[in-house]
Amino acid sequence: MNQGHGAPGYSLRWLLMVFVTALMVSVLVAGTYLSASRFTQYLAYQLQVQTRDAAVALGVSLSTVETDGEARRIIDAMFDSGAYRSIKLQGPNGQTRHKRGRESADQGVPQWFRSWAALPAPQGRAAVVAGWEPSGEVIVRGDPGPALTNLWQSFLTDLVWVGVILLLSLWVLWRGTRRLLKPLGRLEGQALSLEAGDFSVRTPEPEVRELAPVVRAMNRMAEQLSQTFRRQVRVIDELQRQVSQDPVTGLNNRQTFEQQLNTLLYSREDSAGGVLAIFRLQDFSAFNRNKGRPAGNRLLSDCGDIIRYFEVRHPGVISGRGQGAEIALFLPHAGIADGDQWLLELVHEMSERYSAHAAPGVGVVQVGATVADPALQPGEILARADSGLQQAESGDQPVVVWGHALPVSPSDTTDWRTTLDAALAGDGLTLVWQPCYSPLGHPVMEQVLARLAIKGQWMSAAQFIPFLERYLLTSALDRRVLELTLEKLEQHPEQVFSVALGQASLADEAFLHWLGLRLERAGNLTTRLWLAFPERVVQALPDAVATLEDYAEQTGVRLMVDQFGTGGISFDYLARIRIQGVRIGQQYVRDIHQREDARFFLESMVPVIQQQGMQVFVSGVEVADEWEVIQSMAVDAVMGFHLCRPQDQPSVERERG
């Protein structure tokens, strides 16, 4: 199921880190500022005292000398040995007798720091006397430069220690909050899982008193939601089975088979013929009388298993139980050659199973077959198959008899391999694009469809896929389609495309390995790519589905189950696998405005699927009445001929053109 993502915003851990960091920075900066301010005041006071004492001492010294030369030597010695900006000796009338001065020694201190510290240049004065008479005055101006330099260096040292303490504290806080908030992180993970529709996650009850009741409530809610979802799926699954499935064989019932047959034969989007066959167990009524009805049901169930296994190996095949011991099988797009071979294999296998239940050599299964031409009415096609069956029953051998088979040219079955190889290797492959719209009519994405040039005509996938499967070329087609689609994604960064992968490709380990490498190499392009696979693959190829889930988690590509509801499997897989969407096929959409069973199924399943965090897409909407019903169901996106036919270019290229 889809993995949800948290809403945009800041994590509690980061908010806590930011708050504590801001608080610590404020405290440390304030402490550093106050400490530096007090130290500045102390330096200013010391400079004032030092300058005053120096002036007094110099005045006393100069009062003891008798000549100006001695006075100059004393002044020079004191000036050179101290931090003074100037020393001046002046006479009684103010004339300068001697003066020494220099610039402030505060190199390397930035101007903003000088302005902030504002250390004054103190001045000291002292009288000079000769005997008892004043002979002049000495004026000493201190130099705050060295003190300012020391203050700046001390400030830088304090900043370094503040940074070290801050980083160490933040590291301890980061490690501590990781441990302290771990229970909250588990709770957040559970909430995201619930948002994504994953009800299996449970959170261990923490020791934190305030969180414990919240965790208990979340676990209880998750368990209740999980049980509710399973009950909903079981109810819908059972109702669907009762409405559409034969309880003995596990195949479709007659009504469902005929509905699916009409959908495949008479679809406007991709109608094509195929082979219709009716199997009948000879003398089944006598077997029932002799062995009993339970034995007859077991025999029919075994025959149903054979048919279902055949369906798994041949995607697109539909089957259903007819009246009594009849089983109907439709092979879409198959020709007489393929149909005859497959039907003979099934006849012999079912006859062997019949003999195992009855007696060796007694059980016989016979088949009447015909080519299903969309130009004929359903009743005519069934009548032709029944005509072949009546001819087969004239004997007692397991045979396939064709009733009114339509002719087929030898070239239809002999040179397909050469034609397909040439089309895939050259320019015989082109892509068409079918837009997918929201119920409000807004484009959501575009489905990528392949067309092959066969004998001068462009053919849709439904027409050539059976031949690709016969010659093991499905993976080659899917590789080419993916490569071309990724090129378009690179050209149009605003587009979202969907590509359907064939079951045969997913069964090919080499293709899966190539797919993983190609998606990884595509980078961010994969976030705008949907990969769809048939619902049958969930049961037939669980390892391949698990591999796709890993690719989706690693690269961001999104996964979609195609042909939802037609795989013959329980819907509980929706709670097991990590997919982002399902696509409901035309089997449920065709004439939905007249089919209460199909409408009930979709109205029940759509909200259940969306509650799991998945998107619901619908395909095959061909008429306005179908579109009106689908619009009322709040699905995520819809496509079909009623909305738009496949186009030769993506919508962005058509708009630019």
XYZ file of C-alpha atoms in Angstrom:
657
model
C 0.000 0.000 0.000
C 1.001 3.534 -0.359
C 3.428 5.043 2.143
C 2.214 8.420 3.303
C 4.321 11.494 3.787
C 4.112 13.957 6.622
C 2.626 17.369 6.141
C 5.108 20.161 5.384
C 6.454 21.958 8.452
C 9.147 21.836 11.088
C 9.850 18.828 13.253
C 9.539 19.180 17.003
C 13.168 18.171 17.363
C 14.337 20.987 15.109
C 12.079 23.507 16.828
C 13.479 22.419 20.180
C 17.022 22.702 18.841
C 16.362 26.173 17.435
C 14.765 27.362 20.674
C 17.530 26.002 22.908
C 20.211 27.289 20.528
C 18.690 30.761 20.520
C 18.444 30.678 24.318
C 22.041 29.506 24.756
C 23.373 32.019 22.239
C 21.470 34.805 23.991
C 22.806 33.801 27.411
C 26.382 33.348 26.214
C 26.405 36.569 24.194
C 24.873 38.508 27.078
C 27.429 37.027 29.476
C 30.290 37.838 27.123
C 28.989 41.363 26.630
C 28.608 42.039 30.346
C 32.019 40.537 31.095
C 33.672 42.619 28.377
C 31.881 45.759 29.572
C 33.071 45.286 33.150
C 36.578 44.531 31.948
C 36.522 47.684 29.799
C 35.558 49.801 32.792
C 38.307 48.194 34.814
C 40.893 48.917 32.087
C 39.754 52.534 31.803
C 40.155 52.991 35.557
C 43.575 51.336 35.570
C 44.725 53.512 32.655
C 43.612 56.647 34.494
C 45.407 55.645 37.700
C 48.536 54.584 35.808
C 48.696 57.866 33.872
C 48.151 60.003 36.968
C 50.794 58.108 38.943
C 53.222 58.363 36.040
C 52.718 62.144 35.868
C 53.291 62.546 39.626
C 56.394 60.353 39.572
C 57.774 62.198 36.563
C 57.084 65.585 38.212
C 58.967 64.531 41.330
C 61.894 63.250 39.252
C 62.098 66.411 37.165
C 62.018 68.587 40.299
C 65.380 67.138 41.339
C 67.284 67.868 38.134
C 69.036 71.119 37.409
C 69.446 71.154 33.621
C 67.089 70.730 30.672
C 69.310 67.982 29.242
C 68.804 65.808 32.285
C 65.062 66.515 32.181
C 64.875 65.440 28.523
C 66.749 62.201 29.268
C 64.315 61.330 32.079
C 61.279 62.116 29.891
C 62.679 60.075 26.969
C 63.432 57.092 29.187
C 59.971 57.112 30.709
C 58.233 57.593 27.324
C 60.152 54.747 25.698
C 59.426 52.327 28.528
C 55.670 52.937 28.908
C 52.400 53.006 27.007
C 52.005 56.737 26.514
C 50.648 58.738 23.654
C 52.564 61.914 24.665
C 54.625 63.446 27.473
C 55.104 67.208 27.508
C 57.160 69.443 29.817
C 56.194 73.087 29.758
C 57.532 76.117 31.548
C 55.752 78.410 34.024
C 54.486 80.605 31.236
C 53.187 77.653 29.176
C 56.026 77.365 26.674
C 57.011 73.799 25.707
C 60.411 72.858 27.003
C 60.343 69.218 25.745
C 57.751 66.890 24.171
C 57.559 63.272 23.016
C 54.542 61.723 21.196
C 53.385 58.924 18.864
C 50.304 57.347 17.269
C 48.122 54.883 19.182
C 49.399 51.271 19.114
C 46.045 49.515 18.480
C 46.722 47.926 15.093
C 44.430 45.026 14.132
C 41.474 46.189 16.205
C 38.340 46.786 14.061
C 36.704 50.181 14.204
C 33.387 48.840 15.506
C 35.171 47.322 18.497
C 36.988 50.581 19.229
C 33.681 52.416 19.142
C 32.035 49.862 21.403
C 34.919 49.696 23.941
C 35.464 53.495 23.853
C 38.580 53.353 26.044
C 39.576 56.945 26.895
C 43.090 58.391 26.519
C 43.624 59.477 30.174
C 45.677 62.520 31.061
C 47.751 63.199 34.175
C 49.307 66.482 35.302
C 51.993 67.216 37.908
C 53.856 70.362 38.927
C 57.634 70.630 38.596
C 59.383 72.779 41.260
C 62.840 74.189 41.700
C 63.365 74.585 45.404
C 60.153 76.135 46.643
C 59.270 77.877 43.412
C 57.180 76.315 40.544
C 59.339 75.834 37.461
C 56.777 74.236 35.131
C 54.311 71.412 34.610
C 54.519 67.920 33.150
C 51.495 66.575 31.178
C 51.260 62.806 30.543
C 48.628 61.331 28.131
C 48.188 57.579 28.323
C 47.827 55.365 25.211
C 44.782 52.991 25.387
C 46.017 51.106 22.268
C 47.823 48.200 23.987
C 44.943 47.789 26.424
C 42.468 47.864 23.535
C 44.512 45.228 21.678
C 44.569 43.000 24.763
C 40.837 43.522 25.202
C 40.201 42.545 21.550
C 42.323 39.393 21.862
C 40.553 38.480 25.084
C 37.219 39.042 23.362
C 38.188 36.719 20.490
C 39.325 34.045 22.930
C 36.021 34.289 24.770
C 34.135 33.959 21.479
C 36.063 30.813 20.599
C 35.245 29.274 23.948
C 31.629 30.335 23.609
C 31.505 28.632 20.189
C 33.114 25.459 21.529
C 30.748 25.335 24.486
C 27.775 26.039 22.207
C 28.687 23.309 19.711
C 29.365 20.791 22.465
C 26.076 21.659 24.135
C 24.174 21.360 20.850
C 25.752 17.981 20.135
C 24.730 16.734 23.578
C 21.266 18.238 23.069
C 20.892 16.635 19.614
C 21.804 13.211 20.955
C 19.641 13.717 23.996
C 16.564 14.859 22.083
C 16.934 11.902 19.752
C 16.548 9.599 22.698
C 13.956 11.694 24.497
C 11.763 12.139 21.413
C 12.100 8.550 20.179
C 8.648 7.533 21.520
C 7.148 10.575 19.810
C 8.913 9.612 16.564
C 7.377 6.136 16.715
C 3.987 7.709 17.287
C 4.501 9.992 14.289
C 5.455 6.999 12.136
C 2.284 5.202 13.173
C 0.207 8.290 12.363
C 1.783 8.518 8.892
C 1.080 4.820 8.328
C -2.553 5.315 9.332
C -2.776 8.291 6.992
C -1.415 6.096 4.191
C -3.917 3.346 4.992
C -1.456 0.947 6.644
C -3.185 -0.294 9.788
C -0.597 -2.941 10.677
C 1.859 -0.664 12.531
C 1.801 -0.795 16.343
C 3.813 1.431 18.685
C 5.375 0.040 21.900
C 3.980 1.755 24.975
C 6.555 4.300 26.232
C 7.541 4.992 29.826
C 6.646 8.670 29.452
C 3.460 9.130 31.444
C 1.892 11.731 29.145
C 2.480 9.701 25.962
C 1.407 6.278 27.218
C -2.383 6.856 26.968
C -1.961 8.441 23.525
C -0.039 5.394 22.279
C -2.638 3.015 23.711
C -5.409 4.956 21.992
C -3.525 4.981 18.663
C -2.861 1.229 18.822
C -6.485 0.525 19.650
C -7.676 2.745 16.821
C -5.263 1.097 14.355
C -6.506 -2.352 15.356
C -10.135 -1.317 14.989
C -9.489 0.282 11.598
C -7.625 -2.825 10.457
C -10.501 -5.067 11.494
C -13.026 -2.730 9.874
C -11.098 -2.710 6.607
C -10.782 -6.500 6.579
C -14.492 -6.875 7.279
C -15.353 -4.440 4.490
C -13.109 -6.250 2.030
C -14.483 -9.653 3.038
C -18.077 -8.485 2.681
C -17.465 -6.892 -0.723
C -15.376 -9.877 -1.795
C -18.107 -12.294 -0.787
C -20.850 -10.253 -2.445
C -18.786 -10.009 -5.613
C -18.175 -13.751 -5.540
C -21.845 -14.530 -5.019
C -22.890 -12.220 -7.837
C -20.272 -13.160 -10.428
C -18.714 -16.517 -9.531
C -19.880 -20.090 -9.903
C -19.587 -21.693 -6.442
C -18.535 -25.125 -7.768
C -15.827 -24.372 -10.346
C -14.692 -20.978 -9.052
C -15.061 -19.599 -12.592
C -17.338 -16.778 -13.677
C -21.004 -17.622 -13.826
C -22.794 -17.530 -17.160
C -24.097 -13.968 -16.768
C -20.691 -12.546 -15.847
C -18.967 -14.445 -18.653
C -21.402 -13.126 -21.250
C -21.006 -9.585 -19.900
C -17.205 -9.768 -20.126
C -17.445 -11.361 -23.576
C -19.629 -8.505 -24.813
C -17.188 -5.987 -23.349
C -14.204 -7.514 -25.148
C -15.953 -8.079 -28.465
C -17.878 -4.851 -28.808
C -15.717 -2.231 -27.125
C -15.335 0.975 -29.096
C -11.827 1.432 -27.777
C -10.234 -1.859 -28.751
C -12.669 -4.404 -30.087
C -11.176 -7.477 -31.684
C -12.091 -11.068 -32.248
C -10.711 -14.245 -30.852
C -11.688 -17.855 -30.285
C -14.754 -18.942 -28.336
C -14.868 -22.528 -27.078
C -17.453 -24.553 -25.152
C -16.220 -27.595 -23.180
C -18.631 -30.337 -22.186
C -18.019 -33.426 -20.066
C -19.562 -36.380 -21.910
C -22.128 -38.424 -19.949
C -21.704 -36.224 -16.891
C -25.290 -36.889 -15.778
C -24.533 -40.621 -15.640
C -21.363 -39.880 -13.645
C -23.462 -37.877 -11.199
C -25.947 -40.704 -10.768
C -23.260 -43.339 -10.241
C -20.774 -41.375 -8.127
C -23.077 -38.870 -6.469
C -23.357 -35.113 -6.687
C -20.382 -34.382 -4.339
C -18.108 -36.381 -6.647
C -19.493 -34.499 -9.634
C -18.799 -31.194 -7.933
C -15.226 -32.266 -7.179
C -14.734 -33.168 -10.844
C -16.084 -29.815 -12.010
C -13.887 -28.057 -9.443
C -10.802 -29.854 -10.794
C -11.711 -28.840 -14.331
C -12.133 -25.265 -13.117
C -8.630 -25.407 -11.605
C -7.221 -26.453 -14.986
C -8.944 -23.530 -16.692
C -7.803 -21.030 -14.033
C -4.203 -22.180 -14.354
C -4.510 -21.678 -18.111
C -5.808 -18.140 -17.476
C -2.781 -17.333 -15.330
C -0.448 -18.354 -18.161
C -2.466 -16.473 -20.802
C -3.455 -12.980 -19.610
C -6.716 -11.658 -20.982
C -8.445 -15.037 -21.241
C -11.929 -15.178 -19.698
C -13.909 -18.246 -18.707
C -17.223 -19.163 -17.150
C -19.445 -22.082 -16.329
C -22.421 -22.649 -18.553
C -25.277 -25.038 -18.014
C -24.606 -28.358 -16.306
C -21.193 -29.714 -17.290
C -20.360 -26.930 -19.757
C -17.426 -24.528 -19.432
C -17.020 -21.595 -21.818
C -13.623 -20.132 -22.679
C -12.755 -17.053 -24.730
C -9.251 -16.505 -26.120
C -9.089 -12.842 -27.192
C -7.181 -12.055 -30.398
C -6.221 -15.708 -30.887
C -6.276 -17.308 -34.319
C -7.319 -20.814 -35.324
C -3.767 -22.189 -35.160
C -3.126 -21.029 -31.599
C -6.669 -21.770 -30.491
C -6.608 -25.309 -31.829
C -3.309 -26.079 -30.105
C -4.342 -24.637 -26.731
C -7.797 -26.203 -26.778
C -6.409 -29.653 -27.595
C -4.034 -29.400 -24.645
C -6.910 -28.440 -22.363
C -9.182 -31.189 -23.722
C -6.612 -33.912 -23.069
C -5.745 -32.583 -19.613
C -9.395 -32.335 -18.578
C -10.163 -35.772 -20.055
C -7.348 -37.289 -18.001
C -8.766 -35.651 -14.894
C -12.258 -36.921 -15.797
C -10.911 -40.463 -16.218
C -9.152 -40.237 -12.855
C -12.506 -39.526 -11.202
C -14.521 -42.042 -13.250
C -12.471 -44.930 -14.643
C -9.405 -45.121 -16.929
C -10.393 -44.361 -20.512
C -13.986 -43.554 -19.605
C -13.974 -39.787 -19.052
C -14.108 -37.753 -22.248
C -14.196 -33.968 -22.619
C -15.134 -32.491 -25.992
C -14.992 -28.958 -27.345
C -16.890 -26.952 -29.887
C -15.039 -23.839 -31.037
C -15.476 -20.952 -33.406
C -13.754 -17.762 -34.395
C -15.544 -14.909 -32.617
C -16.081 -12.141 -35.132
C -17.220 -8.778 -33.656
C -19.360 -8.375 -36.760
C -21.599 -11.194 -35.481
C -24.107 -11.023 -32.648
C -23.291 -12.910 -29.412
C -26.062 -15.415 -30.058
C -24.655 -16.249 -33.492
C -21.162 -16.803 -32.100
C -22.437 -19.085 -29.337
C -24.572 -20.978 -31.852
C -21.520 -21.656 -34.037
C -19.542 -22.953 -31.057
C -22.496 -25.103 -30.021
C -22.725 -26.475 -33.562
C -19.110 -27.610 -33.325
C -19.808 -29.166 -29.923
C -22.715 -31.190 -31.301
C -20.470 -32.530 -34.043
C -17.818 -33.451 -31.475
C -20.364 -35.338 -29.368
C -21.172 -37.612 -32.292
C -18.012 -39.529 -31.382
C -16.465 -40.729 -28.145
C -13.008 -39.144 -28.422
C -11.629 -35.970 -26.779
C -11.626 -33.693 -29.812
C -11.941 -30.054 -30.821
C -14.439 -29.386 -33.599
C -14.731 -25.984 -35.231
C -18.219 -24.876 -36.034
C -18.435 -22.532 -39.053
C -14.843 -21.376 -38.546
C -13.933 -18.233 -40.398
C -11.049 -18.592 -42.872
C -7.601 -17.377 -41.942
C -4.770 -16.811 -44.359
C -1.556 -18.759 -43.810
C 0.431 -15.529 -43.566
C -1.471 -14.683 -40.391
C 0.386 -17.405 -38.531
C 3.613 -18.023 -40.437
C 5.408 -14.715 -40.825
C 4.386 -12.906 -37.631
C 7.779 -13.440 -35.997
C 9.655 -11.799 -38.846
C 7.185 -8.930 -38.993
C 7.313 -8.308 -35.235
C 11.121 -8.399 -35.119
C 11.304 -5.856 -37.916
C 8.735 -3.569 -36.274
C 10.455 -3.609 -32.871
C 13.944 -3.165 -34.280
C 13.122 -0.342 -36.690
C 10.594 2.445 -36.938
C 7.608 0.137 -36.753
C 6.768 1.181 -33.180
C 4.993 4.393 -32.291
C 3.329 5.648 -29.144
C -0.095 7.197 -28.743
C -1.321 9.060 -25.692
C -4.733 8.816 -24.062
C -5.463 11.587 -21.541
C -6.860 10.736 -18.139
C -9.143 13.347 -16.548
C -10.414 14.093 -13.066
C -14.213 13.976 -12.560
C -14.148 17.773 -12.948
C -12.493 17.468 -16.352
C -8.939 18.467 -15.401
C -6.088 16.442 -16.994
C -4.312 14.216 -14.470
C -1.970 12.057 -16.550
C -1.730 10.315 -19.914
C -1.769 6.593 -20.610
C 0.960 5.482 -23.022
C -0.251 3.013 -25.663
C 1.820 1.197 -28.281
C 1.076 0.787 -31.965
C 3.022 -1.518 -34.302
C 3.221 -1.230 -38.066
C 2.179 -4.687 -39.288
C 1.982 -5.223 -43.047
C 1.542 -1.548 -43.702
C -1.133 -0.963 -41.053
C -0.856 0.387 -37.526
C -2.247 -2.200 -35.110
C -3.234 -1.718 -31.467
C -1.662 -3.735 -28.662
C -4.677 -5.996 -28.241
C -4.168 -7.272 -31.782
C -0.455 -8.082 -31.627
C 0.077 -8.922 -27.925
C -0.898 -12.627 -28.372
C 1.802 -12.992 -31.017
C 4.350 -11.180 -28.857
C 3.593 -13.630 -26.050
C 3.902 -16.599 -28.402
C 7.373 -15.500 -29.554
C 8.496 -14.198 -26.106
C 8.798 -10.617 -27.358
C 6.634 -8.882 -24.745
C 9.621 -7.707 -22.715
C 11.260 -6.277 -25.855
C 8.149 -4.186 -26.515
C 7.940 -2.984 -22.905
C 11.602 -1.940 -22.970
C 11.103 0.157 -26.094
C 7.923 1.742 -24.728
C 9.603 2.641 -21.427
C 12.638 4.133 -23.162
C 10.478 6.311 -25.414
C 8.278 7.345 -22.486
C 11.266 8.406 -20.370
C 12.509 10.490 -23.284
C 9.158 12.289 -23.376
C 9.247 12.808 -19.607
C 12.640 14.463 -19.952
C 11.331 16.748 -22.693
C 8.178 17.732 -20.770
C 8.864 18.201 -17.038
C 5.205 18.969 -16.282
C 3.755 15.743 -17.744
C 2.767 12.537 -15.916
C 2.637 9.280 -17.903
C 1.423 5.755 -17.194
C 2.896 2.623 -18.811
C 1.281 -0.827 -18.598
C 3.706 -3.739 -18.165
C 2.830 -7.171 -19.509
C 2.664 -10.243 -17.297
C 5.194 -12.001 -19.508
C 7.663 -9.133 -18.984
C 7.323 -9.314 -15.206
C 7.977 -13.059 -15.360
C 11.292 -12.313 -17.111
C 14.076 -11.851 -14.525
C 16.327 -10.182 -17.093
C 13.637 -7.587 -17.788
C 13.128 -6.897 -14.073
C 16.872 -6.414 -13.591
C 17.014 -4.038 -16.559
C 13.959 -2.170 -15.253
C 15.605 -1.528 -11.880
C 18.784 -0.175 -13.475
C 16.843 1.977 -15.950
C 14.626 3.518 -13.285
C 17.654 4.299 -11.143
C 19.397 5.921 -14.100
C 16.298 8.008 -14.882
C 16.646 9.957 -11.620
C 13.794 12.300 -10.715
C 11.892 11.498 -13.914
C 10.455 8.418 -12.210
C 8.401 10.540 -9.804
C 6.166 11.400 -12.787
C 5.832 7.822 -14.018
C 3.179 5.216 -13.199
C 3.840 1.528 -13.844
C 0.677 -0.570 -14.176
C 0.514 -4.360 -14.005
C -2.442 -6.790 -14.292
C -4.198 -7.876 -11.115
C -3.472 -11.513 -11.945
C 0.234 -10.785 -11.403
C -0.383 -10.241 -7.671
C -1.118 -13.943 -7.260
C 0.824 -15.402 -10.183
C 4.116 -13.496 -9.668
C 4.363 -12.345 -6.027
C 8.172 -12.093 -6.198
C 7.954 -9.772 -9.203
C 5.450 -7.576 -7.348
C 7.793 -7.422 -4.341
C 10.616 -6.366 -6.670
C 8.448 -3.598 -8.122
C 7.646 -2.426 -4.592
C 11.372 -2.156 -3.853
C 11.936 -0.195 -7.067
C 9.092 2.164 -6.156
C 10.555 2.811 -2.716
C 14.044 3.422 -4.113
C 13.205 5.531 -7.175
C 9.826 7.154 -6.476
C 8.030 5.492 -9.399
C 4.356 4.849 -8.618
C 2.633 1.478 -8.979
C -0.881 0.737 -10.178
C -2.859 -2.512 -10.284
C -4.538 -2.699 -13.680
C -7.773 -4.541 -14.562
C -8.847 -4.381 -10.932
C -11.487 -6.919 -9.958
C -10.800 -9.290 -12.855
C -7.922 -11.315 -11.405
C -10.108 -13.784 -9.550
C -8.281 -13.162 -6.256
C -9.331 -11.795 -2.892
C -9.054 -8.051 -2.456
C -7.191 -8.410 0.837
C -3.964 -7.953 -1.143
C -4.733 -4.219 -0.943
C -3.556 -4.338 2.676
C -0.406 -6.333 1.877
C 1.319 -4.716 -1.076
C 2.574 -1.146 -1.378
C 0.807 0.324 -4.390
C -0.349 3.849 -5.048
C -3.369 3.222 -7.257
C -5.750 0.775 -8.938
C -7.402 1.022 -12.341
C -10.881 -0.398 -12.824
C -11.379 -1.837 -16.282
C -14.229 -1.740 -18.742
C -15.749 -4.972 -17.439
C -17.325 -2.953 -14.625
C -17.827 0.279 -16.548
C -19.635 -0.932 -19.658
C -23.371 -0.180 -19.323
C -22.889 0.607 -15.627
C -25.935 2.872 -15.774
C -27.986 -0.281 -16.429
C -26.130 -2.733 -14.155
C -26.900 -2.447 -10.464
C -24.340 -5.120 -9.533
C -21.434 -3.256 -11.160
C -22.571 0.049 -9.702
C -22.869 -1.448 -6.214
C -19.407 -2.983 -6.511
C -17.731 0.284 -7.493
C -19.648 2.399 -4.978
C -18.527 -0.030 -2.260
C -14.901 -0.465 -3.316
C -13.899 3.078 -4.299
C -14.078 4.590 -0.769
C -12.457 1.495 0.756
C -9.513 1.747 -1.645
C -9.159 5.492 -1.147
C -9.163 5.026 2.628
C -6.043 2.929 2.093
C -4.302 5.983 0.653
C -4.559 4.780 -2.951
C -5.928 6.523 -5.994
C -8.732 4.999 -8.048
C -8.642 5.303 -11.839
C -11.350 4.170 -14.240
C -10.896 3.258 -17.902
C -13.258 2.397 -20.725
C -15.873 5.152 -20.367
C -17.477 5.203 -23.815
C -20.880 6.892 -23.468
C -22.300 9.866 -21.593
C -24.478 7.702 -19.312
C -21.416 5.804 -18.072
C -19.539 9.071 -17.531
C -22.417 10.493 -15.489
C -22.442 7.497 -13.143
C -18.654 7.443 -12.745
C -18.607 11.169 -11.945
C -20.862 10.541 -8.953
C -18.369 8.105 -7.386
C -15.559 10.564 -6.564
C -12.878 8.537 -8.337
C -9.520 10.204 -8.904
C -9.311 10.045 -12.697
C -11.132 8.620 -15.718
C -10.270 7.876 -19.329
C -12.191 6.535 -22.284
C -13.341 7.299 -25.805
C -16.193 9.433 -24.496
C -13.647 11.845 -23.007
C -10.823 11.638 -25.531
C -9.473 9.146 -28.035
C -5.762 8.238 -28.095
C -3.727 11.052 -29.631
C -0.563 11.018 -31.726
C 1.185 13.444 -29.337
C 1.140 14.227 -25.616
C -1.217 17.057 -24.708
C 1.596 19.554 -24.094
C 2.915 19.056 -27.641
C -0.568 19.379 -29.128
C -1.125 22.643 -27.248
C 2.195 24.071 -28.439
C 1.495 22.944 -31.982
